[in-house]
Tab-separated table of C-alpha atoms in Angstrom:
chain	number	residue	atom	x	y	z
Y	22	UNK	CA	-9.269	-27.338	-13.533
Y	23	UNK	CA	-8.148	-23.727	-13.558
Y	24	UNK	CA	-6.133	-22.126	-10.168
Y	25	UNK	CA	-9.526	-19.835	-9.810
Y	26	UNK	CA	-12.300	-22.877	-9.415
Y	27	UNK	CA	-10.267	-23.991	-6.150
Y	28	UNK	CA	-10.072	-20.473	-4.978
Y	29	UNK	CA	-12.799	-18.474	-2.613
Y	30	UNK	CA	-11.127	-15.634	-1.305
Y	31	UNK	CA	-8.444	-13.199	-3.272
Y	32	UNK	CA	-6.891	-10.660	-1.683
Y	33	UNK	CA	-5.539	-7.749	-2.828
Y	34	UNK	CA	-2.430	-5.432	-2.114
Y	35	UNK	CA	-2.867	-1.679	-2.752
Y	36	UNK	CA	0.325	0.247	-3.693
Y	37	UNK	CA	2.114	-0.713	-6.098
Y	38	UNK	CA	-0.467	-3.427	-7.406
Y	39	UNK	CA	-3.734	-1.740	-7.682
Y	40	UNK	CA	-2.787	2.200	-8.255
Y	41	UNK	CA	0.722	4.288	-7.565
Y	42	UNK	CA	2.360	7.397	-6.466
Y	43	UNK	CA	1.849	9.882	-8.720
Y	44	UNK	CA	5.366	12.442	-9.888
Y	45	UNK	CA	7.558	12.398	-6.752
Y	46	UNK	CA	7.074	13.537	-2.858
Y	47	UNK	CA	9.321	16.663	-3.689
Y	48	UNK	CA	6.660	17.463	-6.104
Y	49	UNK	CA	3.868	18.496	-3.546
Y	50	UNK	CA	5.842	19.400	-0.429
Y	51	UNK	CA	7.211	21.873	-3.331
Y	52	UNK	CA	3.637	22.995	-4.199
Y	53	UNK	CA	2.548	23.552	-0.609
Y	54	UNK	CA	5.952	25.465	-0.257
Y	55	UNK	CA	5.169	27.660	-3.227
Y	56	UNK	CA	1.564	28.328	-2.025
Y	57	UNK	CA	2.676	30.161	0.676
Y	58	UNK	CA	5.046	32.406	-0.934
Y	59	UNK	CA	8.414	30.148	0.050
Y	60	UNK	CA	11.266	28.868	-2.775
Y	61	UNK	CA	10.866	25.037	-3.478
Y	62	UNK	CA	12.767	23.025	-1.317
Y	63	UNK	CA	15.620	20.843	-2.985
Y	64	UNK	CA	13.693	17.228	-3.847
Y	65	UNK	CA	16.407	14.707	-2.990
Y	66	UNK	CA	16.657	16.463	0.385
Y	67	UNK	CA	13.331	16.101	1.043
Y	68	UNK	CA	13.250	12.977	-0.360
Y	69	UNK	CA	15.846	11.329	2.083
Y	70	UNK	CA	14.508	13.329	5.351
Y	71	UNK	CA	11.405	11.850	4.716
Y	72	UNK	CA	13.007	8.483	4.140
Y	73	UNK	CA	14.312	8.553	7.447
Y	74	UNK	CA	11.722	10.414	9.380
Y	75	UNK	CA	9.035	8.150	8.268
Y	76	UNK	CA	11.254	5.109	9.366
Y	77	UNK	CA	11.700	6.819	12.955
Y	78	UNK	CA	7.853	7.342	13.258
Y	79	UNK	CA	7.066	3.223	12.147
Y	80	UNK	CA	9.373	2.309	14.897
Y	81	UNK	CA	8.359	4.814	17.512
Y	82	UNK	CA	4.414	4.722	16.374
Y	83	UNK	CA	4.380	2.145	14.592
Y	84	UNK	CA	0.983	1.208	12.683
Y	85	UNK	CA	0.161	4.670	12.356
Y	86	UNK	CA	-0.118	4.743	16.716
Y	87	UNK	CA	-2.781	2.417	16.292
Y	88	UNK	CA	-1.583	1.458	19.691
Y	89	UNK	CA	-1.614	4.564	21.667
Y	90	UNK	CA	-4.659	6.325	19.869
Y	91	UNK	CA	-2.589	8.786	17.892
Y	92	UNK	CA	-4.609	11.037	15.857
Y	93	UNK	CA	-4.028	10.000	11.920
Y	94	UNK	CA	-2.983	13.931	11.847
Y	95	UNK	CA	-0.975	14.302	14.974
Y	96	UNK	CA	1.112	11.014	13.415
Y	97	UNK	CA	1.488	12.888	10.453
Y	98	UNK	CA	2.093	16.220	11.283
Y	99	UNK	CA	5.392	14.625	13.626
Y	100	UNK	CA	6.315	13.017	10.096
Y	101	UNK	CA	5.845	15.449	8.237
Y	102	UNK	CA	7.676	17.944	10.480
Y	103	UNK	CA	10.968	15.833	11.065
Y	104	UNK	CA	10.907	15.615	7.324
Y	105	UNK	CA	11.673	19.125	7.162
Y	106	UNK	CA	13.647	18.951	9.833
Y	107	UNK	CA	16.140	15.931	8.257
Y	108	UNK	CA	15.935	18.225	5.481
Y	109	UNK	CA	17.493	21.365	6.993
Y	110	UNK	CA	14.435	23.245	6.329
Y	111	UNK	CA	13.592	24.300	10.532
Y	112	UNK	CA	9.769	26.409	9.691
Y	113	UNK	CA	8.889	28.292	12.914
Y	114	UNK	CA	5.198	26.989	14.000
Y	115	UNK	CA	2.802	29.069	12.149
Y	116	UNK	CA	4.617	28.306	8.481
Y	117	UNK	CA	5.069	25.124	9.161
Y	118	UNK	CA	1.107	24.486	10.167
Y	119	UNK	CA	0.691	26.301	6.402
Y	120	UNK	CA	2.956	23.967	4.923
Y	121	UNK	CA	1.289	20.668	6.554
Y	122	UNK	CA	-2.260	21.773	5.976
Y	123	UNK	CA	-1.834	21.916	2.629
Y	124	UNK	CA	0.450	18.482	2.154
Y	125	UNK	CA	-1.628	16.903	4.840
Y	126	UNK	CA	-5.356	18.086	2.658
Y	127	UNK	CA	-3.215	16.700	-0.963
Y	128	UNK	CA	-2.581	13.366	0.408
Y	129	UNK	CA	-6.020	13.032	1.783
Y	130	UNK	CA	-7.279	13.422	-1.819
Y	131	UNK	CA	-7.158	11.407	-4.929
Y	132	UNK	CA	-4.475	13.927	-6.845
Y	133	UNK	CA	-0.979	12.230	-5.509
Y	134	UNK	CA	-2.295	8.790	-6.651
Y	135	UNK	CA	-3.349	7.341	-10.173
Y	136	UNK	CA	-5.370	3.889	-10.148
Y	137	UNK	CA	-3.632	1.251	-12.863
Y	138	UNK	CA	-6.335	0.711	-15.555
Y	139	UNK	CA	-6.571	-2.860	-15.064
Y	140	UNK	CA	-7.050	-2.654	-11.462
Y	141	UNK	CA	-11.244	-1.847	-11.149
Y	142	UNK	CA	-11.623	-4.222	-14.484
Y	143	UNK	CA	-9.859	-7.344	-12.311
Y	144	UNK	CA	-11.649	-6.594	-9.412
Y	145	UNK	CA	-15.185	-6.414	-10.983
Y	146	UNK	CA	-14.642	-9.693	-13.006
Y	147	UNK	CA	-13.297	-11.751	-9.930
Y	148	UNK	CA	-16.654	-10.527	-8.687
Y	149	UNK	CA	-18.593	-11.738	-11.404
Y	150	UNK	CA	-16.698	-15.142	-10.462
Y	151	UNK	CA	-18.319	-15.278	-6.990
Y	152	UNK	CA	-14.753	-15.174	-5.533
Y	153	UNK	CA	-14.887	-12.751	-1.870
Y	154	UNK	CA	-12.352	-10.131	-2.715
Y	155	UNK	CA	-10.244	-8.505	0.460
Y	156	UNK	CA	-7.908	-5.590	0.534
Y	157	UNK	CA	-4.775	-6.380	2.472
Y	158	UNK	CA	-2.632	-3.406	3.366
Y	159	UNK	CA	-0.218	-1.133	5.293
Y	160	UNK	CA	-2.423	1.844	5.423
Y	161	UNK	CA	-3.261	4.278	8.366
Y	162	UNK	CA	-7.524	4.509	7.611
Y	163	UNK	CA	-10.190	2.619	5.197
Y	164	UNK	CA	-10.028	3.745	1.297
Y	165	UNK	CA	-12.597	6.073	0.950
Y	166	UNK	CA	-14.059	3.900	-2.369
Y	167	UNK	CA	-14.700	-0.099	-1.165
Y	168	UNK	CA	-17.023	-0.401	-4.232
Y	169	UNK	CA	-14.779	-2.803	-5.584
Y	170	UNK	CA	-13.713	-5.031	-2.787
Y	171	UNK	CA	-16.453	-7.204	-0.230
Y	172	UNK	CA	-13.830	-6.549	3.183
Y	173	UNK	CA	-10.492	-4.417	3.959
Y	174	UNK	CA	-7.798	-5.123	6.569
Y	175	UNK	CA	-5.858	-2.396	6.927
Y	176	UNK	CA	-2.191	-2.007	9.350
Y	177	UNK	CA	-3.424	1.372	10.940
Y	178	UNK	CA	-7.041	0.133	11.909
Y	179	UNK	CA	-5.803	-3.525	13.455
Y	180	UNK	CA	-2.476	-2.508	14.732
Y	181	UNK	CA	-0.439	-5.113	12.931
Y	182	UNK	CA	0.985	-4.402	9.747
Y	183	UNK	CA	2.847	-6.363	6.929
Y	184	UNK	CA	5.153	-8.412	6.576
Y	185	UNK	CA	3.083	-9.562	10.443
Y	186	UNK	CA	1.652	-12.828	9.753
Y	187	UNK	CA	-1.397	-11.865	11.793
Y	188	UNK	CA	-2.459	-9.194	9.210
Y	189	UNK	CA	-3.401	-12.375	6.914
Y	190	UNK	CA	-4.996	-14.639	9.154
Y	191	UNK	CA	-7.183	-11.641	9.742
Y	192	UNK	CA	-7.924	-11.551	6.248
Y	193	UNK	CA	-9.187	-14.729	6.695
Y	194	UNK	CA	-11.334	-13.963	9.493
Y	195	UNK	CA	-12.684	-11.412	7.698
Y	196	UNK	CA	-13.492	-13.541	4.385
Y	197	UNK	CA	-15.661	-16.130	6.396
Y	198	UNK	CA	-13.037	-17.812	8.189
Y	199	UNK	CA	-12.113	-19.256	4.913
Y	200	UNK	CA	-9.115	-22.170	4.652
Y	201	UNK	CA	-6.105	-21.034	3.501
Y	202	UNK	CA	-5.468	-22.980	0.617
Y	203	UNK	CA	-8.495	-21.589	-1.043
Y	204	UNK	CA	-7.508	-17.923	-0.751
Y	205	UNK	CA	-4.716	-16.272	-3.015
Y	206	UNK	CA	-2.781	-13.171	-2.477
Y	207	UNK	CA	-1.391	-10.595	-4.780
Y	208	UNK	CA	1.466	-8.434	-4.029
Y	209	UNK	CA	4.073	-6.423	-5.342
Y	210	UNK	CA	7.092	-7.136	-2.502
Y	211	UNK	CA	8.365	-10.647	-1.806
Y	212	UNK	CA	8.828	-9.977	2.236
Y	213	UNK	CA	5.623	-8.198	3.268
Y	214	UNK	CA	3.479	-10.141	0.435
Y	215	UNK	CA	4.449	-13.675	-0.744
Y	216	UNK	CA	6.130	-14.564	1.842
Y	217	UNK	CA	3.655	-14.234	4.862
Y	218	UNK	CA	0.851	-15.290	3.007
Y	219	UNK	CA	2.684	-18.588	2.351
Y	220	UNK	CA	3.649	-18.906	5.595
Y	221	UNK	CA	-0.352	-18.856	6.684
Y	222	UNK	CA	-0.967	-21.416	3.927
Y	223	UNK	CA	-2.653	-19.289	1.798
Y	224	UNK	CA	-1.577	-19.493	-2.180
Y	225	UNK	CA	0.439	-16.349	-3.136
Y	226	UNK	CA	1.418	-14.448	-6.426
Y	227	UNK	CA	3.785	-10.845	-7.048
Y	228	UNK	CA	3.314	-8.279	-9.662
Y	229	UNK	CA	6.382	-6.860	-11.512
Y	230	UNK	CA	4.876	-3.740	-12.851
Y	231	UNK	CA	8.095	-1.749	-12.700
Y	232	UNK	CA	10.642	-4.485	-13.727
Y	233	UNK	CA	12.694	-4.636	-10.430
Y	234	UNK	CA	16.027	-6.196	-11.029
Y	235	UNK	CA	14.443	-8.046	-8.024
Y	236	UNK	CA	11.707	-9.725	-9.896
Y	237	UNK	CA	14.832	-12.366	-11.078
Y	238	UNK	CA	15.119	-13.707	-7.875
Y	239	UNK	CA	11.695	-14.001	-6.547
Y	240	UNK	CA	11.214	-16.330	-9.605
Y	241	UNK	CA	14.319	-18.228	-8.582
Y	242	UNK	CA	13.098	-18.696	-5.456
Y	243	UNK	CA	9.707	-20.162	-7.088
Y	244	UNK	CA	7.158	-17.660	-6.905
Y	245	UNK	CA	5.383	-16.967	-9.644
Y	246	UNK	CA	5.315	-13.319	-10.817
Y	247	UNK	CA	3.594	-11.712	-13.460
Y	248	UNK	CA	3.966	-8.333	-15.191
Y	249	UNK	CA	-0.006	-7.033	-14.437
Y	250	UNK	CA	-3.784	-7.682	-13.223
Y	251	UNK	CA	-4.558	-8.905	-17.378
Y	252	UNK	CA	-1.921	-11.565	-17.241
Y	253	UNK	CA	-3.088	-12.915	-13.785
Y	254	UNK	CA	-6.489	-12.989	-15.020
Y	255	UNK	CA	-5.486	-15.257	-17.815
Y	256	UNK	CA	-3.016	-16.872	-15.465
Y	257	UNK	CA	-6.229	-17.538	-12.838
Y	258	UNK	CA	-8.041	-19.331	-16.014
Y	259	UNK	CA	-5.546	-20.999	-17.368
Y	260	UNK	CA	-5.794	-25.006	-16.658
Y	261	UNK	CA	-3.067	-27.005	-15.011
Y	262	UNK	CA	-1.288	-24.137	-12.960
Y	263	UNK	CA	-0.055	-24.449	-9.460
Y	264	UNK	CA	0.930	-21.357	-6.978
């Protein structure tokens, strides 16, 4: 019997499994810079103020301020601003609001991101299967397409985020109160995927699109990765398989 007869449920990460960042963040704070008639700021500057802004605001706010109400923009804007900020770059208000409306309106759309062509193929056919199909991430709001998907749990809408046990037995909740050992999770990250999923009891796979060095050691550790959405579809059907 194949790994997808025992299964009801599969849920889904986003980034990183079903679609990725598109160039690099210094690309469109440059191209909001730009639009308003300012030089480009320096990308690995940007890169690391961001880096360490966006860690303050997860530990200050964290799930987006699902907890105190925060505006999606207002958590955003403070991001974005300390960005800068880390950066050296110090915009008095009215550039600055220029700057943000214009990074703030990009990421909103589908330009920074591109959609891995096996992604919408995998998710239509494990819905031919009659398998419920769940999106499990760390995201602030609800993807504006859930076509593809029956139910999404998302960090900044419940207030608990990955690697939070409690984001997955919400999944479950949300797939029918479903047992654990008949749903399956894929991931691309060892701690906020595999791990608490297993720890839930649900059945757990990673995807090694990028060949980290890291991929090594989750197999080590006995999780079974694969390199993309084709091979777990064969790996689903294939007869005799445990995860």
């Amino acid at each position: 019997m194949s790994i997808l007869a025992k299964l009801r449920c599969i849920t889904v990460d986003v980034t990183g499994t079903l679609m990725a960042y598109k160039g690099e963040l210094g690309d469109y704070y440059c191209m909001a810079a730009k639009a308003i008639g300012l030089p480009c700021p320096d990308y690995k500057r940007v890169h690391d103020g961001f880096k360490l802004a966006y860690t303050d605001m997860v530990k200050k706010h964290p799930c987006f301020g699902h907890a105190e109400k925060m505006p999606n923009i207002v958590w955003w804007k403070s991001c974005v601003r300390n960005s800068f900020v880390k950066a050296g770059y110090d915009f008095d208000e009215e550039t600055f609001e220029k700057i943000f409306r214009r990074i703030y309106s990009t990421f909103g759309s589908s330009a920074p991101y591109t959609v891995f062509p096996d992604s919408q193929p995998f998710l239509r056919w494990l819905r031919t299967q009659g398998v419920t199909v769940g999106i499990v991430s760390n995201a602030e709001y609800r993807y504006p397409d859930g076509s593809e998907w029956d139910f999404g749990v998302f960090s900044g809408l419940e207030g608990v985020e990955k690697p939070d046990p409690k984001i997955y037995k919400i999944a479950l909740e949300r797939a029918g109160n479903v047992a654990p050992e008949e749903v399956l999770h894929i991931g691309d990250s060892m701690r906020k995927d595999y791990v608490p999923a297993k720890s839930v009891g649900m059945h757990a796979l990673l995807l090694d699109r990028f060949k980290t060095p890291d991929a090594e050691n989750w197999k080590k550790s006995g999780a079974t990765v694969l390199p993309d959405l084709v091979a777990a579809r064969e790996w689903l059907t294939s007869e005799h398989l445990t995860c």
